[in-house]
Coordinates of N, CA and C in Angstrom, one line a residue:
X1 N -29.1 88.1 -46.8 CA -28.3 87.1 -47.7 C -28.1 88.0 -49.5
X2 N -27.6 88.4 -49.8 CA -27.3 88.5 -51.5 C -26.9 88.0 -52.5
X3 N -27.2 87.2 -53.2 CA -27.1 86.1 -53.8 C -27.1 86.8 -56.0
X4 N -26.2 86.9 -56.4 CA -26.2 87.3 -57.9 C -26.5 86.1 -58.5
X5 N -27.2 85.8 -59.5 CA -27.4 84.9 -59.8 C -27.5 84.9 -61.4
X6 N -26.4 84.0 -62.5 CA -26.7 83.8 -63.1 C -26.7 82.6 -64.6
X7 N -26.9 82.5 -65.7 CA -27.4 81.5 -66.0 C -27.2 81.8 -68.3
X8 N -27.0 80.8 -68.5 CA -27.6 80.5 -69.9 C -28.8 79.6 -70.1
X9 N -29.2 78.9 -72.0 CA -30.7 79.2 -72.0 C -30.6 77.5 -71.1
X10 N -29.8 77.1 -71.3 CA -29.8 75.2 -70.4 C -29.4 75.1 -69.2
X11 N -29.4 76.7 -68.3 CA -29.8 76.7 -66.8 C -31.0 77.4 -66.1
X12 N -31.5 77.9 -67.5 CA -32.9 79.1 -67.1 C -33.9 78.2 -66.4
X13 N -34.5 77.4 -66.6 CA -35.2 76.8 -65.9 C -35.2 76.6 -64.3
X14 N -34.3 75.8 -64.1 CA -33.0 75.7 -62.9 C -32.9 77.2 -62.4
X15 N -32.6 78.1 -63.3 CA -32.5 79.3 -62.2 C -33.5 80.3 -61.9
X16 N -35.0 79.8 -62.5 CA -36.3 80.8 -62.2 C -36.0 79.6 -61.2
X17 N -36.7 78.2 -61.3 CA -36.8 78.0 -60.1 C -35.7 78.1 -58.0
X18 N -34.6 78.8 -58.3 CA -33.9 78.7 -57.7 C -33.8 80.1 -57.1
X19 N -34.4 80.9 -58.0 CA -34.6 82.4 -57.7 C -35.7 82.3 -56.5
X20 N -36.7 81.2 -56.8 CA -38.2 81.2 -55.8 C -37.6 80.6 -55.0
X21 N -36.6 79.8 -55.0 CA -36.6 79.3 -53.6 C -35.5 80.2 -52.6
X22 N -34.6 80.5 -53.1 CA -33.8 81.3 -52.2 C -34.9 82.6 -51.9
X23 N -35.4 83.0 -52.1 CA -36.8 83.9 -52.1 C -37.4 83.8 -50.6
X24 N -37.7 82.6 -50.6 CA -38.5 82.3 -49.8 C -37.6 81.8 -48.5
X25 N -36.3 81.2 -48.4 CA -35.7 81.0 -47.5 C -34.5 82.7 -47.0
X26 N -35.6 83.7 -47.3 CA -35.4 85.3 -46.9 C -34.4 85.8 -47.6
X27 N -33.5 85.3 -48.5 CA -32.7 85.7 -49.3 C -32.8 86.8 -50.3
X28 N -31.9 87.8 -51.1 CA -32.5 88.0 -51.5 C -31.3 88.2 -53.3
X29 N -32.0 88.5 -54.3 CA -31.5 88.2 -54.9 C -31.1 89.0 -56.6
X30 N -30.1 88.7 -56.9 CA -29.4 89.6 -58.4 C -29.9 88.9 -59.6
X31 N -31.1 88.7 -60.5 CA -31.3 88.0 -61.5 C -30.2 89.0 -62.8
X32 N -29.1 88.5 -63.5 CA -28.2 88.6 -63.9 C -29.1 88.0 -65.6
X33 N -29.7 87.7 -65.6 CA -29.7 86.6 -66.9 C -29.8 85.2 -66.4
X34 N -29.8 84.7 -68.0 CA -30.7 84.8 -69.1 C -31.9 84.9 -68.5
X35 N -32.9 85.2 -69.5 CA -33.8 85.1 -69.0 C -35.3 84.2 -70.3
X36 N -34.6 83.7 -71.2 CA -35.4 82.7 -71.2 C -34.8 81.0 -71.8
X37 N -35.5 80.8 -72.8 CA -34.7 79.6 -73.3 C -33.7 79.3 -74.8
X38 N -34.4 81.0 -75.1 CA -33.4 80.8 -76.4 C -31.8 81.1 -76.6
X39 N -30.8 81.0 -77.0 CA -29.6 79.9 -77.0 C -29.5 81.8 -76.9
X40 N -28.5 81.6 -76.3 CA -27.1 82.7 -75.4 C -26.1 81.8 -75.3
X41 N -24.9 83.7 -74.6 CA -23.7 82.8 -74.3 C -23.3 82.8 -72.8
X42 N -23.4 81.9 -72.7 CA -22.6 81.8 -70.8 C -21.8 82.5 -70.5
X43 N -20.6 83.6 -71.1 CA -20.1 84.3 -70.2 C -20.9 85.8 -70.8
X44 N -21.6 85.7 -71.1 CA -22.7 87.1 -71.3 C -23.1 87.6 -70.0
X45 N -23.0 86.2 -69.2 CA -24.0 86.9 -68.3 C -23.2 85.7 -66.9
X46 N -22.4 84.9 -67.4 CA -21.4 84.5 -66.0 C -20.4 86.2 -65.3
X47 N -20.1 87.0 -66.0 CA -19.2 88.5 -66.3 C -19.7 89.0 -65.6
X48 N -21.6 90.0 -65.5 CA -21.8 90.6 -64.5 C -22.5 89.9 -63.1
X49 N -22.5 89.0 -63.3 CA -23.0 87.7 -62.4 C -21.5 88.1 -60.8
X50 N -20.5 87.9 -61.8 CA -19.3 87.8 -60.6 C -18.8 89.2 -60.7
X51 N -19.1 90.3 -61.4 CA -18.4 91.9 -61.3 C -19.5 92.0 -60.2
X52 N -20.7 91.5 -60.0 CA -21.0 91.7 -58.8 C -21.1 91.3 -57.3
X53 N -20.0 90.2 -57.3 CA -20.2 89.7 -56.6 C -18.7 89.8 -55.8
X54 N -17.4 90.5 -57.0 CA -16.2 90.5 -56.6 C -16.5 91.9 -56.2
X55 N -17.4 92.7 -56.4 CA -17.9 94.6 -56.1 C -18.1 94.6 -55.0
X56 N -18.7 93.1 -53.9 CA -19.4 92.8 -53.1 C -20.5 93.8 -53.3
X57 N -21.3 93.9 -54.6 CA -22.6 94.3 -54.3 C -24.2 92.7 -53.7
X58 N -23.2 91.8 -53.5 CA -23.5 90.8 -53.7 C -23.3 89.6 -52.9
X59 N -23.4 88.8 -51.8 CA -22.2 88.1 -50.8 C -21.8 87.3 -51.6
X60 N -22.4 86.4 -52.6 CA -22.5 85.2 -53.3 C -23.0 84.6 -54.7
X61 N -22.5 84.1 -55.3 CA -23.0 84.3 -56.9 C -23.7 82.6 -57.1
X62 N -24.0 82.7 -57.7 CA -24.4 81.4 -58.2 C -25.1 81.2 -59.6
X63 N -24.3 80.1 -60.4 CA -24.1 80.0 -61.7 C -24.5 78.7 -62.3
X64 N -25.4 78.9 -63.3 CA -26.1 77.3 -63.8 C -25.7 77.2 -65.4
X65 N -25.0 76.2 -66.0 CA -24.9 76.3 -67.7 C -25.6 75.3 -67.7
X66 N -25.7 74.2 -68.9 CA -26.0 73.0 -69.2 C -25.0 71.9 -68.0
X67 N -24.0 71.9 -67.9 CA -22.7 72.0 -67.4 C -22.4 71.8 -66.4
X68 N -22.0 73.7 -66.3 CA -21.4 74.6 -65.4 C -20.3 75.2 -65.2
X69 N -19.8 73.5 -66.6 CA -18.0 74.0 -66.8 C -18.1 75.2 -66.9
X70 N -18.6 75.8 -68.1 CA -18.3 76.8 -69.3 C -18.4 77.6 -68.6
X71 N -19.6 78.0 -68.0 CA -20.1 79.0 -66.9 C -18.9 79.8 -65.5
X72 N -18.5 78.5 -65.0 CA -17.6 78.7 -64.3 C -15.6 79.2 -64.9
X73 N -15.7 78.6 -65.7 CA -14.2 79.4 -66.5 C -15.1 81.2 -66.9
X74 N -15.7 81.3 -67.1 CA -15.6 82.5 -67.2 C -15.3 83.4 -66.4
X75 N -16.3 83.4 -65.0 CA -16.6 83.6 -64.1 C -15.3 83.6 -63.3
X76 N -14.5 82.5 -63.9 CA -13.4 82.5 -63.0 C -12.2 83.3 -63.1
X77 N -12.8 84.3 -64.1 CA -11.4 85.2 -65.7 C -11.6 86.6 -64.3
X78 N -12.3 86.5 -63.3 CA -12.5 87.7 -63.2 C -11.5 87.8 -61.6
X79 N -10.9 88.6 -61.7 CA -10.2 89.0 -60.3 C -10.8 88.7 -58.6
X80 N -10.6 87.8 -58.4 CA -10.9 88.0 -56.9 C -11.7 86.7 -57.0
X81 N -12.9 85.8 -58.0 CA -13.6 85.2 -57.7 C -12.9 84.0 -57.9
X82 N -13.7 83.3 -56.8 CA -13.1 81.9 -56.5 C -14.6 81.3 -56.7
X83 N -14.8 81.0 -58.2 CA -16.6 80.2 -58.6 C -15.4 78.4 -58.9
X84 N -16.4 77.6 -57.8 CA -16.7 76.2 -57.7 C -17.6 75.4 -58.6
X85 N -16.7 74.4 -58.9 CA -17.8 73.5 -60.6 C -18.2 72.4 -59.1
X86 N -19.3 72.2 -58.4 CA -19.9 71.6 -58.1 C -20.7 70.5 -58.3
X87 N -21.3 69.6 -58.0 CA -22.4 68.2 -58.0 C -22.6 67.6 -57.0
X88 N -21.9 68.2 -56.2 CA -22.5 67.2 -54.9 C -22.2 68.2 -53.5
X89 N -22.8 67.5 -52.4 CA -22.9 68.2 -50.9 C -21.9 68.5 -50.9
X90 N -20.7 67.8 -50.7 CA -19.5 67.5 -49.9 C -18.7 68.5 -50.1
X91 N -18.2 68.5 -51.7 CA -18.2 69.5 -52.4 C -18.2 70.9 -52.1
X92 N -19.0 71.3 -52.2 CA -20.1 72.4 -51.7 C -19.8 72.8 -50.0
X93 N -20.0 72.2 -49.6 CA -19.3 72.5 -48.6 C -18.3 72.7 -48.6
X94 N -17.4 72.1 -48.6 CA -15.6 72.0 -48.6 C -14.8 73.1 -49.7
X95 N -16.4 73.3 -50.7 CA -14.7 74.4 -51.5 C -15.0 75.9 -50.6
X96 N -16.8 75.3 -49.8 CA -16.3 77.1 -49.0 C -15.4 77.4 -47.4
X97 N -15.3 75.5 -47.2 CA -14.1 75.8 -46.0 C -12.9 76.0 -46.3
X98 N -12.6 75.0 -47.4 CA -11.1 75.5 -48.1 C -10.8 76.5 -48.5
X99 N -11.0 76.9 -49.8 CA -11.2 77.4 -50.9 C -11.5 78.6 -50.7
X100 N -12.8 79.2 -49.2 CA -13.6 80.8 -49.4 C -13.7 80.9 -50.7
X101 N -14.6 79.4 -51.7 CA -15.2 80.3 -52.8 C -16.3 81.0 -52.7
X102 N -16.4 82.4 -53.4 CA -17.5 82.9 -53.4 C -18.2 83.0 -54.6
X103 N -18.4 82.0 -55.0 CA -19.4 81.7 -56.4 C -19.7 80.2 -56.6
X104 N -20.9 79.8 -57.3 CA -21.3 77.6 -57.1 C -21.4 78.1 -58.4
X105 N -21.0 77.0 -58.7 CA -21.8 76.2 -60.7 C -22.3 75.0 -60.5
X106 N -23.1 74.6 -61.1 CA -23.3 73.3 -61.8 C -23.9 73.4 -63.0
X107 N -24.0 71.9 -63.2 CA -25.1 72.0 -64.4 C -26.6 71.7 -64.5
X108 N -27.6 72.3 -65.5 CA -28.8 71.8 -64.6 C -29.1 70.5 -65.6
X109 N -27.8 69.8 -66.7 CA -27.6 68.5 -67.3 C -28.1 67.1 -66.5
X110 N -26.4 67.9 -65.6 CA -26.1 66.5 -64.1 C -26.8 66.5 -62.8
X111 N -27.2 67.7 -62.2 CA -28.0 67.4 -61.3 C -28.9 67.5 -61.0
X112 N -29.8 66.8 -60.1 CA -31.6 67.0 -60.1 C -32.0 68.4 -59.3
X113 N -33.2 69.0 -59.2 CA -33.2 70.3 -58.7 C -33.3 69.8 -57.0
X114 N -33.8 68.8 -56.9 CA -33.8 68.7 -55.9 C -31.8 68.0 -54.8
X115 N -31.2 67.9 -56.3 CA -30.0 68.2 -55.7 C -29.1 69.5 -55.3
X116 N -29.6 70.1 -56.6 CA -29.4 71.6 -56.2 C -29.7 72.5 -55.1
X117 N -30.8 72.1 -54.4 CA -31.4 72.7 -53.7 C -30.5 72.2 -52.3
X118 N -30.0 71.3 -52.2 CA -29.5 70.5 -51.2 C -28.0 71.1 -51.2
X119 N -27.3 70.9 -52.7 CA -25.6 71.6 -52.4 C -25.9 73.5 -52.2
X120 N -26.8 73.7 -53.0 CA -26.7 75.5 -52.8 C -27.5 75.5 -51.0
X121 N -27.9 74.7 -50.6 CA -27.8 75.1 -49.2 C -26.4 75.4 -48.4
X122 N -26.3 73.7 -48.2 CA -24.8 73.6 -48.0 C -23.9 74.4 -47.8
X123 N -23.2 75.5 -49.1 CA -22.6 76.0 -49.5 C -23.1 77.5 -48.8
X124 N -24.7 78.3 -49.1 CA -24.1 79.2 -48.7 C -24.6 79.4 -47.3
X125 N -23.9 78.0 -46.4 CA -24.3 77.6 -45.0 C -22.9 77.3 -44.1
X126 N -22.2 77.1 -45.0 CA -21.1 76.9 -45.0 C -19.7 78.1 -44.9
X127 N -19.1 77.8 -43.8 CA -18.2 78.7 -43.8 C -16.7 78.5 -43.8
X128 N -15.9 79.8 -44.1 CA -14.2 78.8 -44.6 C -13.7 79.0 -43.0
X129 N -12.4 78.2 -42.7 CA -12.3 77.4 -41.8 C -10.4 78.2 -41.9
X130 N -10.1 79.3 -42.8 CA -9.3 79.9 -42.6 C -8.2 78.8 -42.5
X131 N -7.0 79.4 -41.2 CA -5.6 78.8 -41.0 C -5.0 78.7 -42.7
X132 N -4.4 77.3 -42.4 CA -3.7 77.0 -43.3 C -3.9 77.0 -44.1
X133 N -5.3 77.0 -44.7 CA -6.3 77.4 -46.1 C -6.2 78.7 -46.5
X134 N -6.8 80.3 -45.5 CA -6.2 80.9 -46.3 C -4.3 81.5 -46.8
X135 N -3.6 80.5 -46.5 CA -2.4 80.8 -47.3 C -2.7 80.2 -48.5
X136 N -3.3 79.4 -48.5 CA -3.6 79.1 -49.8 C -4.3 79.7 -50.8
X137 N -5.2 80.4 -50.2 CA -6.4 80.6 -50.6 C -5.0 82.5 -51.4
X138 N -4.7 83.2 -50.9 CA -3.6 83.9 -50.7 C -2.5 83.7 -51.9
X139 N -2.6 82.4 -51.6 CA -1.3 82.0 -53.2 C -2.1 81.9 -54.5
X140 N -3.1 81.9 -54.5 CA -4.1 82.2 -55.6 C -4.6 83.7 -56.2
X141 N -4.7 84.1 -54.6 CA -4.8 86.2 -54.7 C -3.7 86.3 -55.9
X142 N -2.1 85.7 -55.4 CA -0.7 86.2 -56.2 C -0.8 85.6 -57.0
X143 N -1.7 84.6 -57.5 CA -1.3 84.2 -58.8 C -2.4 85.4 -59.8
X144 N -3.3 85.6 -59.4 CA -4.5 86.5 -60.3 C -3.3 87.4 -60.4
X145 N -3.0 88.3 -59.1 CA -2.6 89.5 -59.5 C -0.8 89.5 -60.3
X146 N -0.5 87.8 -60.5 CA 0.8 88.0 -61.7 C 0.3 88.4 -63.2
X147 N -0.8 87.9 -63.4 CA -1.3 87.7 -64.4 C -2.4 89.0 -64.9
X148 N -3.0 89.3 -63.6 CA -3.9 90.5 -64.3 C -2.9 91.7 -64.4
X149 N -3.3 92.5 -65.8 CA -3.4 93.5 -66.1 C -4.0 94.8 -65.8

């Protein structure tokens, strides 16, 4: 499994440890930065990670900033990306089951590293249920198509 990762300075420490964790689990990681704790802008790292997922060069993406909010908003501007902002295990599983989310975002100032690993494991191990949920995902795609130029 290939995972695209991106963060800003607020998520750098978590991203660094998460890459090591994912690599030990046999995942291939693609790191789009940032690469230090120097102040930077999260859209600069959300965009290439989201494009990587959209283009099929990664199976999923994981984004980290201080809250997870801004970086998820930026990623969701890319058509075809369904980036879920999750701070609990239940939401991480359900967003895969019901929304077919292909990216996950969370905040380093909001959750512990231990919870981060649990959320990531649940997200990556959960599948899409399809059925009535596919109809809803299709409606999200129709909204994207309506407003994409």
